[in-house]
Each structure stands twice: as C-alpha cells, then as structure tokens.
Amino acid sequence: MTDRDWNDDSDYDDAVQRAEQATRVGWAAIASTIGVLGCALIAAAVVCVVAVIGSLYVVMAINS
C-alpha cells in the first residue's frame, strides 16, 4: 500500500482549518473596523455637541 490511500482526508482537513482561520481573521478585521468607525462617530458627535454649546454661549454672551 501507499502512504496515502484513497480515503486520506488530511488535505481536506488542512484546507478546512485554513478556511476557518481565514474566517476568524476576517471577522476580527470587520469587528475592529466597525469599532474604530463607532469611536470616530462618537467623537464627531461630541465635537458637534461642544460646538453647539459653544455657539449658544457666544449668542447668549452677545445678547447680555
């Protein structure tokens, strides 16, 4: 007999493991990208709120 007979699934198992690892890496990249975009969105919202409060302060100071 040869070292590799007809029902040797080692190549298939290796391919499945590589695919699973690539899937995990892909989902990790997607999750980290969404996290960074979420943080940027929160920061932009905070900047907008600070700008509105600052504008209101200036308008109130001018009218006083």
GROMACS .gro file of C-alpha atoms in nm:
model
   64
    1MET     CA    1   0.000   0.000   0.000
    2THR     CA    2   0.099   0.356  -0.047
    3ASP     CA    3   0.137   0.609   0.228
    4ARG     CA    4  -0.174   0.789   0.113
    5ASP     CA    5  -0.472   0.572   0.032
    6TRP     CA    6  -0.800   0.675  -0.127
    7ASN     CA    7  -0.968   0.783   0.195
    8ASP     CA    8  -0.690   1.009   0.322
    9ASP     CA    9  -0.860   1.334   0.423
   10SER     CA   10  -0.556   1.520   0.554
   11ASP     CA   11  -0.552   1.769   0.265
   12TYR     CA   12  -0.921   1.839   0.317
   13ASP     CA   13  -0.873   1.883   0.693
   14ASP     CA   14  -0.584   2.123   0.634
   15ALA     CA   15  -0.793   2.326   0.390
   16VAL     CA   16  -1.083   2.340   0.637
   17GLN     CA   17  -0.851   2.459   0.915
   18ARG     CA   18  -0.703   2.730   0.690
   19ALA     CA   19  -1.052   2.841   0.585
   20GLU     CA   20  -1.167   2.859   0.946
   21GLN     CA   21  -0.861   3.062   1.040
   22ALA     CA   22  -0.918   3.298   0.747
   23THR     CA   23  -1.280   3.337   0.855
   24ARG     CA   24  -1.177   3.424   1.210
   25VAL     CA   25  -0.924   3.679   1.085
   26GLY     CA   26  -1.182   3.828   0.851
   27TRP     CA   27  -1.444   3.865   1.122
   28ALA     CA   28  -1.185   4.014   1.358
   29ALA     CA   29  -1.094   4.272   1.091
   30ILE     CA   30  -1.460   4.354   1.034
   31ALA     CA   31  -1.526   4.389   1.408
   32SER     CA   32  -1.224   4.612   1.465
   33THR     CA   33  -1.315   4.832   1.168
   34ILE     CA   34  -1.669   4.874   1.297
   35GLY     CA   35  -1.531   4.953   1.643
   36VAL     CA   36  -1.299   5.221   1.509
   37LEU     CA   37  -1.578   5.373   1.299
   38GLY     CA   38  -1.806   5.369   1.603
   39CYS     CA   39  -1.547   5.552   1.812
   40ALA     CA   40  -1.499   5.808   1.535
   41LEU     CA   41  -1.875   5.860   1.513
   42ILE     CA   42  -1.899   5.915   1.889
   43ALA     CA   43  -1.608   6.160   1.876
   44ALA     CA   44  -1.771   6.352   1.591
   45ALA     CA   45  -2.099   6.369   1.784
   46VAL     CA   46  -1.918   6.504   2.091
   47VAL     CA   47  -1.745   6.769   1.880
   48CYS     CA   48  -2.081   6.873   1.732
   49VAL     CA   49  -2.242   6.898   2.076
   50VAL     CA   50  -1.949   7.105   2.205
   51ALA     CA   51  -1.976   7.332   1.900
   52VAL     CA   52  -2.349   7.385   1.958
   53ILE     CA   53  -2.297   7.459   2.327
   54GLY     CA   54  -2.013   7.699   2.242
   55SER     CA   55  -2.229   7.874   1.983
   56LEU     CA   56  -2.513   7.910   2.232
   57TYR     CA   57  -2.271   8.052   2.487
   58VAL     CA   58  -2.145   8.310   2.236
   59VAL     CA   59  -2.500   8.409   2.134
   60MET     CA   60  -2.606   8.442   2.500
   61ALA     CA   61  -2.296   8.646   2.579
   62ILE     CA   62  -2.362   8.883   2.290
   63ASN     CA   63  -2.728   8.933   2.389
   64SER     CA   64  -2.646   9.004   2.755
   0.00000   0.00000   0.00000
